[in-house]
Coordinates of C-alpha atoms in Angstrom, one line a residue:
Chain A
Q191 CA 125.4 154.2 84.3
G192 CA 128.7 152.5 84.3
S193 CA 130.1 151.8 80.8
E194 CA 130.0 148.2 79.7
D195 CA 133.5 146.9 80.3
P196 CA 133.4 143.6 78.6
Q197 CA 136.9 142.7 79.8
R198 CA 135.9 142.9 83.4
T199 CA 132.7 141.0 83.3
A200 CA 134.4 138.5 81.0
L201 CA 136.3 137.3 83.9
L202 CA 133.2 135.8 85.3
L203 CA 132.7 133.7 82.2
R204 CA 133.8 130.1 81.7
K205 CA 135.0 129.6 85.3
A206 CA 133.4 127.2 87.8
W207 CA 132.1 129.4 90.6
T208 CA 131.1 128.1 94.1
L209 CA 128.1 129.9 95.4
Y210 CA 127.5 131.4 98.9
S211 CA 124.8 133.5 100.3
V212 CA 126.1 136.4 102.4
T213 CA 124.1 138.4 104.9
P214 CA 124.3 142.2 104.7
L215 CA 127.7 143.7 105.6
Y216 CA 127.7 146.1 108.4
R217 CA 129.6 149.4 107.9
F218 CA 131.2 148.4 104.6
G219 CA 132.7 151.5 103.2
R220 CA 133.0 151.5 99.4
G221 CA 135.7 154.2 99.5
R222 CA 137.9 152.1 101.7
L223 CA 138.6 149.2 99.4
R224 CA 142.4 149.8 99.4
D225 CA 142.4 149.7 103.2
Y226 CA 140.5 146.5 103.3
A227 CA 142.9 144.9 100.8
R228 CA 145.8 145.9 103.0
L229 CA 144.1 144.5 106.1
L230 CA 143.0 141.3 104.4
G231 CA 146.6 140.8 103.1
A232 CA 147.9 141.2 106.6
F233 CA 145.4 138.7 108.0
I234 CA 146.2 136.2 105.3
A235 CA 150.0 136.5 106.0
A236 CA 149.3 136.0 109.8
E237 CA 147.1 132.9 109.0
R238 CA 149.8 131.5 106.8
Q239 CA 152.3 131.8 109.6
K240 CA 149.9 129.7 111.7
G241 CA 150.0 127.1 108.9
L242 CA 146.5 127.9 107.6
A243 CA 145.6 129.0 104.1
V244 CA 148.5 127.2 102.7
E245 CA 148.3 125.7 99.2
V246 CA 150.8 123.1 98.3
G247 CA 153.3 124.6 95.9
V248 CA 152.6 128.2 96.7
E249 CA 155.5 129.6 98.8
L250 CA 155.4 133.2 97.9
D251 CA 153.8 136.4 99.2
I252 CA 150.1 136.7 98.5
K253 CA 148.8 140.0 97.2
V254 CA 145.3 141.1 97.8
A255 CA 143.2 143.4 95.5
L256 CA 139.7 144.7 96.0
S257 CA 137.8 146.5 93.2
S258 CA 134.3 147.6 92.3
L259 CA 132.5 146.3 89.3
P260 CA 129.8 148.9 88.8
E261 CA 128.6 147.3 85.6
L262 CA 127.7 144.2 87.5
R263 CA 124.2 145.1 88.8
G264 CA 120.6 144.9 87.8
S265 CA 119.3 148.3 88.7
E266 CA 120.4 151.6 90.4
Q267 CA 119.1 150.1 93.7
D268 CA 121.6 147.4 93.6
Q269 CA 125.0 147.7 95.2
P270 CA 127.8 147.5 92.6
A271 CA 129.6 144.2 92.8
V272 CA 133.0 143.9 94.7
L273 CA 135.7 141.8 93.3
V274 CA 138.4 140.2 95.6
Q275 CA 141.5 138.7 94.0
L276 CA 144.4 136.9 95.6
S277 CA 147.6 136.7 93.6
S278 CA 151.0 135.4 94.1
R279 CA 154.0 137.7 93.7
S280 CA 157.5 136.5 93.7
R281 CA 159.8 138.2 96.3
A282 CA 162.4 138.7 93.6
S283 CA 160.1 138.9 90.6
P284 CA 161.6 139.4 87.2
K285 CA 160.3 142.5 85.5
N286 CA 158.3 140.7 82.9
S287 CA 156.6 138.2 85.1
E288 CA 152.8 138.4 85.7
D289 CA 151.2 137.9 88.9
K290 CA 149.4 134.6 89.0
I291 CA 145.8 134.8 90.2
L292 CA 145.3 132.2 92.9
W293 CA 141.8 132.9 94.0
S294 CA 138.9 135.2 93.0
G295 CA 135.7 136.0 94.9
C296 CA 132.9 138.3 93.9
F297 CA 130.2 139.9 95.9
C298 CA 127.2 140.8 93.8
C299 CA 123.6 141.9 93.9
V300 CA 121.5 141.8 90.7
C301 CA 117.9 142.9 91.3
G302 CA 118.0 142.3 95.0
D303 CA 115.3 144.7 95.9
D304 CA 113.6 142.2 98.1
L305 CA 116.4 142.3 100.5
S306 CA 117.7 145.8 100.1
E307 CA 114.4 147.6 100.3
N308 CA 114.0 148.1 104.0
M309 CA 117.7 147.8 104.9
P310 CA 119.0 150.4 107.4
E311 CA 121.8 152.6 106.0
D312 CA 124.7 151.0 107.7
F313 CA 124.2 147.8 105.9
T314 CA 125.4 146.9 102.4
C315 CA 123.4 144.2 100.5
L316 CA 125.6 141.9 98.4
P317 CA 123.8 138.6 99.0
L318 CA 125.4 136.5 96.3
F319 CA 129.1 135.5 96.6
L320 CA 131.0 133.6 93.9
A321 CA 134.3 131.9 94.7
N322 CA 136.9 130.4 92.4
G323 CA 140.1 128.8 93.6
A324 CA 141.4 126.6 96.4
E325 CA 139.1 126.1 99.4
C326 CA 141.8 127.1 101.9
Y327 CA 141.7 130.7 100.6
M328 CA 137.9 130.9 100.7
S329 CA 138.1 129.8 104.3
V330 CA 140.5 132.6 105.3
V331 CA 138.9 135.4 103.2
G332 CA 135.4 134.3 104.4
N333 CA 136.6 134.4 108.0
W334 CA 138.0 137.9 107.6
F335 CA 134.8 139.3 106.1
Q336 CA 132.7 137.6 108.7
Q337 CA 134.8 139.1 111.5
T338 CA 135.1 142.5 110.0
F339 CA 131.6 143.1 108.8
D340 CA 129.6 140.9 111.0
C341 CA 128.1 138.9 108.2
V342 CA 127.6 135.2 107.6
F343 CA 128.6 133.1 104.6
R344 CA 126.7 130.0 103.8
R345 CA 127.1 127.6 100.9
L346 CA 124.2 127.9 98.5
A347 CA 122.9 124.5 97.3
I348 CA 120.6 124.3 94.3
S349 CA 117.6 122.1 94.6
P350 CA 116.3 119.9 91.7
F351 CA 113.3 122.2 91.6
N352 CA 115.4 125.2 90.9
L353 CA 117.6 123.2 88.5
S354 CA 114.5 122.5 86.5
W355 CA 113.6 126.2 86.3
M356 CA 117.1 126.9 85.2
V357 CA 117.2 124.4 82.4
A358 CA 113.7 125.4 81.2
M359 CA 114.6 129.1 81.3
W360 CA 118.0 128.7 79.7
T361 CA 116.7 126.4 76.9
G362 CA 114.4 129.1 75.7
C363 CA 117.2 131.7 75.3
K364 CA 118.1 132.5 71.8
V365 CA 121.7 131.9 70.8
D366 CA 123.0 132.8 67.4
K367 CA 125.5 130.1 66.6
A368 CA 125.5 126.3 67.0
A369 CA 124.9 125.9 70.7
S370 CA 126.0 123.1 72.9
A371 CA 123.4 120.4 73.9
V372 CA 120.9 120.9 76.7
E373 CA 122.1 118.3 79.2
L374 CA 120.5 117.0 82.4
V375 CA 122.4 114.8 84.7
F376 CA 120.7 112.4 87.1
S377 CA 122.2 110.5 90.0
V378 CA 121.0 107.4 91.7
P379 CA 123.3 107.0 94.5
C380 CA 121.4 104.6 96.9
L381 CA 121.6 101.5 94.7
P382 CA 124.0 98.7 95.5
Q383 CA 126.0 100.0 92.5
P384 CA 125.5 103.8 92.0
L385 CA 124.2 105.0 88.6
D386 CA 124.6 108.3 86.8
I387 CA 122.4 109.1 83.8
S388 CA 123.3 111.9 81.3
Y389 CA 120.4 112.9 79.1
A390 CA 121.6 115.4 76.4
I391 CA 119.1 116.9 73.9
H392 CA 120.0 118.6 70.7
P393 CA 119.6 122.4 71.5
E394 CA 117.3 123.1 68.5
D395 CA 115.0 120.3 69.4
A396 CA 114.9 121.3 73.1
K397 CA 114.2 124.9 72.2
A398 CA 111.5 123.9 69.8
L399 CA 109.8 121.9 72.6
W400 CA 110.0 124.8 75.0
D401 CA 108.8 127.3 72.4
I402 CA 105.6 125.3 72.0
I403 CA 105.1 125.1 75.8
Q404 CA 105.8 128.6 76.7
K405 CA 102.7 130.8 76.2
T406 CA 103.9 134.3 76.9
P407 CA 107.3 135.5 75.8
G408 CA 109.3 136.8 78.6
E409 CA 107.2 135.1 81.2
I410 CA 107.6 131.6 82.7
T411 CA 105.1 129.8 84.8
Q412 CA 105.7 126.9 87.2
E413 CA 103.2 124.9 85.1
E414 CA 105.2 125.5 82.0
V415 CA 108.4 124.3 83.6
D416 CA 106.6 121.2 84.9
V417 CA 105.2 120.3 81.4
F418 CA 108.6 120.7 79.9
M419 CA 110.3 118.4 82.4
D420 CA 107.4 116.0 82.1
C421 CA 107.8 115.8 78.3
L422 CA 111.5 115.0 78.7
Y423 CA 110.8 112.4 81.4
S424 CA 108.2 110.7 79.4
H425 CA 110.2 110.6 76.2
F426 CA 112.9 108.9 78.3
H427 CA 110.5 106.5 79.9
R428 CA 109.1 105.5 76.6
H429 CA 112.6 104.1 75.6
F430 CA 114.0 102.9 78.9
K431 CA 111.1 102.3 81.2
I432 CA 113.0 104.3 83.8
R433 CA 111.3 107.0 85.9
L434 CA 113.7 109.9 86.0
S435 CA 111.4 111.8 88.3
A436 CA 112.3 109.2 91.0
T437 CA 116.0 110.0 90.6
K438 CA 117.9 113.1 91.7
L439 CA 118.6 115.8 89.2
V440 CA 122.1 117.0 90.1
K441 CA 123.2 119.1 87.2
V442 CA 121.9 121.0 84.2
S443 CA 123.9 122.3 81.3
T444 CA 123.0 124.7 78.4
A445 CA 124.8 127.1 76.1
I446 CA 124.0 129.9 78.5
A447 CA 125.2 128.3 81.8
S448 CA 125.6 125.1 83.7
A449 CA 124.6 124.6 87.3
H450 CA 125.3 121.7 89.8
C451 CA 123.2 121.0 92.8
D452 CA 126.3 121.5 95.2
G453 CA 126.0 125.1 94.3
I454 CA 128.6 125.4 91.5
V455 CA 127.8 127.4 88.4
K456 CA 129.5 128.2 85.1
M457 CA 128.4 131.1 83.1
L458 CA 129.1 130.8 79.4
H459 CA 127.3 133.5 77.5
S460 CA 128.0 137.2 78.1
Q461 CA 124.6 138.4 76.9
Y462 CA 122.8 136.4 79.5
L463 CA 125.2 136.9 82.3
S464 CA 123.1 139.3 84.4
G465 CA 120.1 137.1 83.8
V466 CA 121.8 134.2 85.4
L467 CA 123.2 136.3 88.2
M468 CA 119.7 137.7 88.9
L469 CA 118.4 134.2 89.2
L470 CA 121.3 133.3 91.6
T471 CA 120.8 136.5 93.6
E472 CA 117.2 135.5 94.2
L473 CA 118.2 132.0 95.4
A474 CA 120.8 133.6 97.7
I475 CA 118.2 136.0 99.2
S476 CA 115.8 133.1 99.8
Q477 CA 118.5 131.4 101.8
I478 CA 119.1 134.5 103.9
Q479 CA 115.5 135.3 104.7
Chain B
M158 CA 172.7 101.0 78.6
D159 CA 170.9 103.6 76.6
E160 CA 169.8 106.6 78.7
T161 CA 166.3 106.6 77.2
V162 CA 166.0 102.9 78.2
A163 CA 167.3 103.7 81.8
E164 CA 164.7 106.5 82.1
Y165 CA 161.9 104.3 80.8
I166 CA 162.7 101.6 83.3
R167 CA 162.9 104.0 86.1
R168 CA 159.5 105.5 85.3
T169 CA 157.9 102.1 84.9
V170 CA 159.1 101.0 88.2
L171 CA 157.7 104.3 89.8
K172 CA 154.3 103.4 88.6
I173 CA 154.2 100.2 90.5
P174 CA 152.9 100.2 94.1
R175 CA 155.7 99.7 96.5
D176 CA 154.6 96.3 97.8
E177 CA 154.2 94.9 94.3
I178 CA 157.6 95.8 92.9
K179 CA 159.4 92.7 94.1
M180 CA 156.8 90.4 92.6
M181 CA 156.7 92.2 89.3
L182 CA 160.5 92.1 89.0
Q183 CA 160.5 88.4 89.7
K184 CA 157.8 87.9 87.0
W185 CA 160.0 89.9 84.7
G186 CA 162.9 87.5 85.4
F187 CA 165.4 89.9 83.9
L188 CA 167.2 90.5 87.3
S189 CA 168.6 87.4 89.1
E190 CA 167.3 86.4 92.4
A191 CA 170.6 87.4 93.9
Q192 CA 170.3 90.8 92.4
L193 CA 166.8 91.2 93.8
Q194 CA 168.0 90.3 97.2
T195 CA 170.2 93.4 97.1
L196 CA 167.3 95.7 96.7
N197 CA 165.9 97.5 99.7
F198 CA 162.2 97.8 99.2
H199 CA 161.6 99.8 102.3
Q200 CA 163.0 103.1 101.1
L201 CA 161.4 105.8 99.0
K202 CA 160.2 104.5 95.6
D203 CA 162.4 107.0 93.9
N204 CA 165.4 105.3 95.4
I205 CA 164.1 101.8 94.7
S206 CA 163.7 102.7 91.1
Q207 CA 167.2 104.2 90.9
E208 CA 168.6 100.9 92.4
V209 CA 166.7 98.9 89.9
V210 CA 168.0 100.9 87.0
Q211 CA 171.6 100.4 88.3
L212 CA 171.0 96.6 88.3
C213 CA 169.6 96.8 84.8
E214 CA 172.7 98.7 83.8
E215 CA 174.8 95.8 85.1
N216 CA 172.8 93.4 82.9
S217 CA 172.8 95.7 79.9
A218 CA 169.1 96.0 79.5
D219 CA 167.8 97.1 76.2
I220 CA 164.4 98.4 75.2
K221 CA 163.1 95.0 74.3
Q222 CA 163.5 93.8 78.0
A223 CA 162.1 97.1 79.3
A224 CA 159.0 96.6 77.1
V225 CA 158.4 93.2 78.6
L226 CA 158.3 94.8 82.1
D227 CA 155.7 97.3 80.8
I228 CA 153.5 94.5 79.4
I229 CA 153.7 92.7 82.8
Y230 CA 152.6 95.9 84.6
N231 CA 149.7 96.5 82.2
H232 CA 148.6 92.9 82.3
I233 CA 148.2 93.1 86.0
Y234 CA 146.6 96.6 85.9
Q235 CA 144.7 95.9 82.7
N236 CA 141.5 97.4 84.1
K237 CA 143.0 100.9 84.2
R238 CA 142.9 100.9 80.5
M239 CA 139.9 101.5 78.2
W240 CA 139.6 98.5 75.8
S241 CA 137.8 98.4 72.5
V242 CA 136.8 95.2 70.8
Y243 CA 137.4 94.3 67.1
H244 CA 135.9 91.4 65.2
M245 CA 137.7 89.7 62.3
R246 CA 136.2 87.8 59.5
K247 CA 137.5 85.1 57.1
T248 CA 136.2 84.2 53.7
G249 CA 136.3 80.5 54.0
E250 CA 135.4 78.2 56.9
E251 CA 138.8 76.5 57.0
L252 CA 140.1 76.1 60.6
E253 CA 143.7 76.9 60.1
Y254 CA 146.4 75.8 62.5
F255 CA 147.6 78.8 64.3
D256 CA 151.4 79.3 64.1
L257 CA 152.6 81.6 66.7
T258 CA 156.0 82.2 65.2
D259 CA 154.5 82.9 61.8
F260 CA 152.0 85.3 63.4
R261 CA 154.7 87.2 65.2
K262 CA 156.8 87.4 62.1
K263 CA 154.1 88.7 59.8
F264 CA 152.7 91.2 62.3
K265 CA 156.1 92.7 63.1
R266 CA 157.1 92.8 59.4
R267 CA 153.9 94.6 58.4
L268 CA 154.4 97.4 60.9
Q269 CA 158.2 97.7 60.3
S270 CA 157.8 98.0 56.5
A271 CA 155.3 100.9 57.0
L272 CA 157.0 102.8 59.8
K273 CA 160.6 101.4 60.0
N274 CA 160.7 102.5 63.7
V275 CA 158.4 100.4 65.9
T276 CA 159.0 98.4 69.1
V277 CA 156.9 95.2 69.0
T278 CA 156.8 92.9 71.9
F279 CA 154.9 89.7 72.5
Q280 CA 154.0 87.9 75.7
E281 CA 151.9 84.8 76.0
Y282 CA 149.7 83.9 79.0
E283 CA 148.1 80.8 80.4
D284 CA 144.6 81.6 79.3
N285 CA 145.8 81.4 75.6
A286 CA 145.9 85.1 75.4
I287 CA 148.7 86.8 73.4
W288 CA 149.6 90.3 74.5
I289 CA 151.2 92.5 72.0
R290 CA 152.7 95.9 72.9
V291 CA 153.5 98.3 70.1
A292 CA 155.5 101.5 70.5
W293 CA 155.0 103.8 67.5
G294 CA 157.6 105.8 65.6
T295 CA 157.9 107.1 62.1
P296 CA 160.5 106.6 59.4
H297 CA 162.3 109.6 60.9
R298 CA 161.6 109.3 64.6
Q299 CA 162.2 106.8 67.2
P300 CA 159.2 105.0 68.8
N301 CA 157.5 106.9 71.6
Q302 CA 157.6 104.3 74.5
Y303 CA 155.4 106.2 76.7
K304 CA 152.3 106.0 74.5
P305 CA 152.2 102.4 73.3
S306 CA 149.1 100.4 72.1
Y307 CA 148.2 97.1 73.6
V308 CA 146.5 94.3 71.8
V309 CA 145.1 91.1 73.3
Y310 CA 144.4 88.2 71.0
H311 CA 143.0 84.7 71.7
P312 CA 144.1 82.8 68.6
Q313 CA 141.2 80.4 68.3
T314 CA 138.8 83.3 68.3
P315 CA 138.0 86.1 65.8
Y316 CA 138.1 88.8 68.5
V317 CA 140.9 91.3 69.3
F318 CA 140.9 93.6 72.2
V319 CA 142.8 96.9 71.7
S320 CA 143.8 99.6 74.0
A321 CA 145.1 102.2 71.7
S322 CA 147.2 105.0 72.8
V323 CA 146.2 108.6 72.0
L324 CA 147.9 108.2 68.6
K325 CA 144.7 107.0 66.9
S326 CA 146.2 107.5 63.4
N327 CA 148.0 104.3 63.9
L328 CA 144.9 102.3 64.3
P329 CA 144.3 101.5 60.6
L330 CA 147.8 100.2 60.3
L331 CA 147.4 98.1 63.4
C332 CA 144.3 96.6 62.1
Q333 CA 145.9 95.7 58.8
A334 CA 148.8 94.0 60.6
L335 CA 146.4 91.9 62.6
I336 CA 144.5 90.6 59.7
V337 CA 147.6 90.0 57.6
A338 CA 149.3 88.1 60.5
S339 CA 146.2 86.1 61.4
N340 CA 145.0 85.2 57.9
Y341 CA 141.7 87.0 58.2
H342 CA 140.5 89.2 55.4
D343 CA 138.4 91.8 57.3
I344 CA 138.4 93.5 60.6
R345 CA 135.9 96.0 62.2
E346 CA 135.5 97.7 65.4
M347 CA 132.5 96.6 67.5
E348 CA 130.4 99.0 69.4
L349 CA 131.7 97.6 72.7
R350 CA 134.0 99.4 75.0
G351 CA 135.0 99.2 78.7
H352 CA 137.7 99.0 81.3
S353 CA 137.1 95.4 82.5
L354 CA 139.0 93.2 79.9
N355 CA 137.7 90.0 81.3
S356 CA 134.1 91.2 81.2
L357 CA 134.5 92.2 77.5
K358 CA 135.9 88.7 76.9
D359 CA 132.9 87.1 78.9
I360 CA 130.5 89.0 76.7
V361 CA 132.0 88.2 73.2
F362 CA 133.0 84.6 74.3
N363 CA 129.5 84.2 75.7
R364 CA 130.9 83.2 79.1
Y365 CA 128.3 84.9 81.3
S366 CA 125.0 83.5 82.5
H367 CA 122.1 84.1 80.2
N368 CA 118.5 84.5 81.0
F369 CA 117.6 80.9 80.3
Q370 CA 114.4 80.0 82.0
T371 CA 114.7 76.2 81.5
Y372 CA 118.0 75.6 83.3
C373 CA 117.8 76.9 86.8
P374 CA 120.1 75.4 89.4
K375 CA 118.5 77.4 92.3
P376 CA 115.1 76.4 93.6
Q377 CA 112.3 78.5 92.1
Q378 CA 111.5 80.5 95.2
A379 CA 111.9 84.2 95.2
S380 CA 115.0 84.6 97.3
T381 CA 115.2 88.3 98.0
V382 CA 111.8 89.3 99.1
E383 CA 111.7 89.9 102.9
P384 CA 110.8 86.9 105.0
E385 CA 107.4 86.7 106.7
S386 CA 107.4 88.5 109.9
A387 CA 107.4 86.4 113.1
D388 CA 103.9 87.7 113.9
L389 CA 101.5 85.9 111.6
R390 CA 99.1 88.7 111.8
I391 CA 101.4 90.9 109.7
I392 CA 101.5 90.0 106.1
N393 CA 103.2 91.7 103.2
E394 CA 100.2 92.7 101.1
N395 CA 102.4 93.4 98.1
R396 CA 104.2 90.1 98.2
G397 CA 102.6 88.7 95.1
E398 CA 103.4 91.8 93.1
K399 CA 107.0 91.9 94.4
E400 CA 107.5 88.3 93.3
R401 CA 106.1 89.0 89.9
I402 CA 108.4 92.0 89.5
Q403 CA 111.4 90.0 90.5
R404 CA 110.7 87.2 88.1
L405 CA 110.3 89.7 85.3
N406 CA 113.4 91.4 86.3
Q407 CA 115.4 88.1 86.3
E408 CA 114.1 87.3 82.9
G409 CA 115.6 90.5 81.6
F410 CA 119.1 90.0 82.9
G411 CA 119.4 86.4 83.9
D412 CA 120.2 85.0 87.3
G413 CA 123.9 84.9 87.6
P414 CA 126.6 87.6 87.9
Q415 CA 126.7 90.1 85.0
P416 CA 129.8 91.1 83.1
I417 CA 131.2 94.4 84.3
L418 CA 130.7 97.3 82.0
Q419 CA 131.2 101.0 83.0
F420 CA 128.8 102.7 80.6
A421 CA 126.3 102.4 77.8
Q422 CA 125.5 105.1 75.3
Y423 CA 122.4 105.5 73.2
K424 CA 122.0 108.0 70.3
L425 CA 118.2 108.4 70.0
E426 CA 116.7 109.6 66.7
T427 CA 113.1 108.8 67.4
M428 CA 110.1 110.9 67.2
F429 CA 108.8 112.8 70.1
K430 CA 105.4 111.5 70.9
S431 CA 103.2 113.6 73.2
R432 CA 100.9 112.0 75.7
P433 CA 97.2 112.2 74.6
E434 CA 96.3 114.7 77.2
M435 CA 99.2 117.1 76.3
D436 CA 98.6 119.1 73.2
V437 CA 102.3 119.4 72.6
L438 CA 104.9 118.6 70.2
D439 CA 104.0 116.2 67.3
K440 CA 106.7 117.1 65.0
K441 CA 107.8 115.3 61.8
E442 CA 111.4 115.5 62.8
P443 CA 113.1 113.2 65.3
F444 CA 113.8 114.4 68.8
R445 CA 117.6 114.0 68.9
C446 CA 119.1 112.9 72.2
L447 CA 122.2 111.3 73.5
V448 CA 121.8 109.2 76.7
K449 CA 124.6 107.9 78.6
F450 CA 124.4 105.5 81.7
S451 CA 127.5 105.2 83.9
S452 CA 128.2 103.1 86.9
P453 CA 131.2 101.1 88.3
H454 CA 129.0 98.0 87.4
L455 CA 126.4 99.2 85.0
L456 CA 124.3 95.9 84.5
E457 CA 124.0 95.2 88.1
S458 CA 123.0 98.8 88.6
L459 CA 120.3 98.7 86.0
K460 CA 119.0 95.4 87.4
S461 CA 118.5 96.9 90.8
L462 CA 116.4 99.8 89.4
V463 CA 113.3 97.6 89.3
P464 CA 113.3 96.4 92.9
A465 CA 114.2 100.0 93.9
G466 CA 110.9 101.2 92.3
M467 CA 112.6 103.5 89.8
A468 CA 111.9 101.4 86.7
D469 CA 109.1 99.3 85.4
A470 CA 109.4 95.6 85.2
P471 CA 110.4 94.2 82.8
L472 CA 113.2 96.5 82.1
S473 CA 113.5 97.9 78.6
P474 CA 115.0 95.5 76.0
L475 CA 117.3 98.5 75.0
L476 CA 119.1 97.8 78.2
T477 CA 118.8 94.1 78.7
C478 CA 120.1 93.4 75.2
I479 CA 123.5 94.8 76.0
P480 CA 125.3 91.5 76.8
Q481 CA 123.5 89.5 74.1
K482 CA 124.2 92.0 71.4
A483 CA 127.8 92.5 72.7
R484 CA 127.5 96.2 72.4
N485 CA 127.2 99.3 74.6
Y486 CA 127.0 101.9 72.0
F487 CA 123.6 102.1 70.2
R488 CA 121.8 104.2 67.6
I489 CA 118.1 104.0 68.0
R490 CA 115.5 104.9 65.3
D491 CA 111.8 104.3 65.0
K492 CA 110.9 101.2 63.0
K493 CA 109.2 102.3 59.9
G494 CA 105.6 101.3 59.4
L495 CA 105.3 99.8 62.9
P496 CA 103.8 101.0 66.0
P497 CA 105.9 103.8 67.7
E498 CA 106.7 101.5 70.6
S499 CA 109.0 99.4 68.7
F500 CA 112.7 100.6 68.1
V501 CA 115.3 99.3 65.9
S502 CA 119.0 99.6 66.5
P503 CA 121.1 99.4 63.3

């Protein structure tokens, strides 16, 4: 078991991550991370010569680092996560200057047995990819991995159905200190004038409602999620006569994490980090299969 | 010319879109027509602003004149700012004659005696609006010209519209100066905020169309239900229902154009009531929520929810009362001793 290194996993917290699903990587060698970093670095430099992967204001050399995050996995069957970081390094850097991280990406797999079970040996399963930073870097890094390991990256959207699961699940999580509100954001874009509705519930009251609905601790059923959402919708309808179920749920936010339907997630609580990643791994796997 | 003034003018000109610079400088009137002719408006804005600063140098501009240019910019781009509305009250009913000179003197004096360093600028407009710009300093520091507050006051009304800067600590002093200068004895902030200054004025001055059923300039036909198909065999079977819904919807918001608001916020402190078939929460404590509606044109957006099938007709009075109550911030609690369907907003 890798030792819990809170510093390393902490870098996943409080950042907005764009989600992708990744098909298994062919002939990915975990011992070759240094080589890959070098090759990716060269690829990026070549692309930048062509005028691609250029971010306004960044003139300097880009350094690539690949590392393993063994603590980021659900079970022994899971592949340890792989972190990719792009940083800028000045050509004539003063001794005390720090590299500035331009972009981060993380391949991970938390309880991905559904996918890795019958996978041939040459393939490495890391179905969930998290990206943070300018899109131009994602593009070039994604291209390199796709070319090198014959895999496919796809943006992972989150449906209102899955967002409902997330908000119900995360509302039930116990948090010690004063938590932030449970917020649901709805969008009604097709009106002559678009409308956004933010519905934020005091976390204690939301949790109290969920606790009454959930029958077995540690287990959540579809029916329980439906009842929870129904309760929130009918309380809203009682006041405003508006049917939230006819609108589009686009974002949910709790003290544990927040998730947007475009596939953007922010994880806020270290204790529940792997729980959230497990859920996202499941979504990624459904998209691949 | 003071360097800080030069820099302030330069930055103010930079904010202006290129094809509006000439017009604004003309409105300002500080540079002569001859000087304006020498300006080349087809170069980089950076260069235009430098040239303007040079001309201002020739005329020895000071901060007072620079502040006027800033008011002109903000008057034209008033909707970029967030405005709050304040209501003033008098003890007696006497209609006093409004003396602008007296108002300006008292207002300025109140601020200067407290802070020593303030820049106060007045500008009057045709619609009887007085615009006041205040740049705030302290007894020991020069005013910060980059974070001024703007006040719009229509002298025959008890309403003041304020776009405060981030320096909220100056608000009490600002309020004090307003009532002293205008001879009111009390001022309070209303629960009404938005970007569209004219719409806020429409709401408090009652200048929008209300939902009066008696006065109806248009004929009583439902105008937006689809016309009958050319083939008489095809009828719209819900036509009656659609007309009923439209009528109810119109009763809520009225027929005419709505004032433009960007959001409405409701703090709900009502009980959670479960539906009879759900054996769920029947707590003694309120279910605390904060609901916020946002839209580029909120009232039109809400009005369109009913025909779109997303809301019941008539729309909830919590929403339709926004213009009449002149507020878009609400706190909703259950009415004690009355059926749970009635809400009260303090």
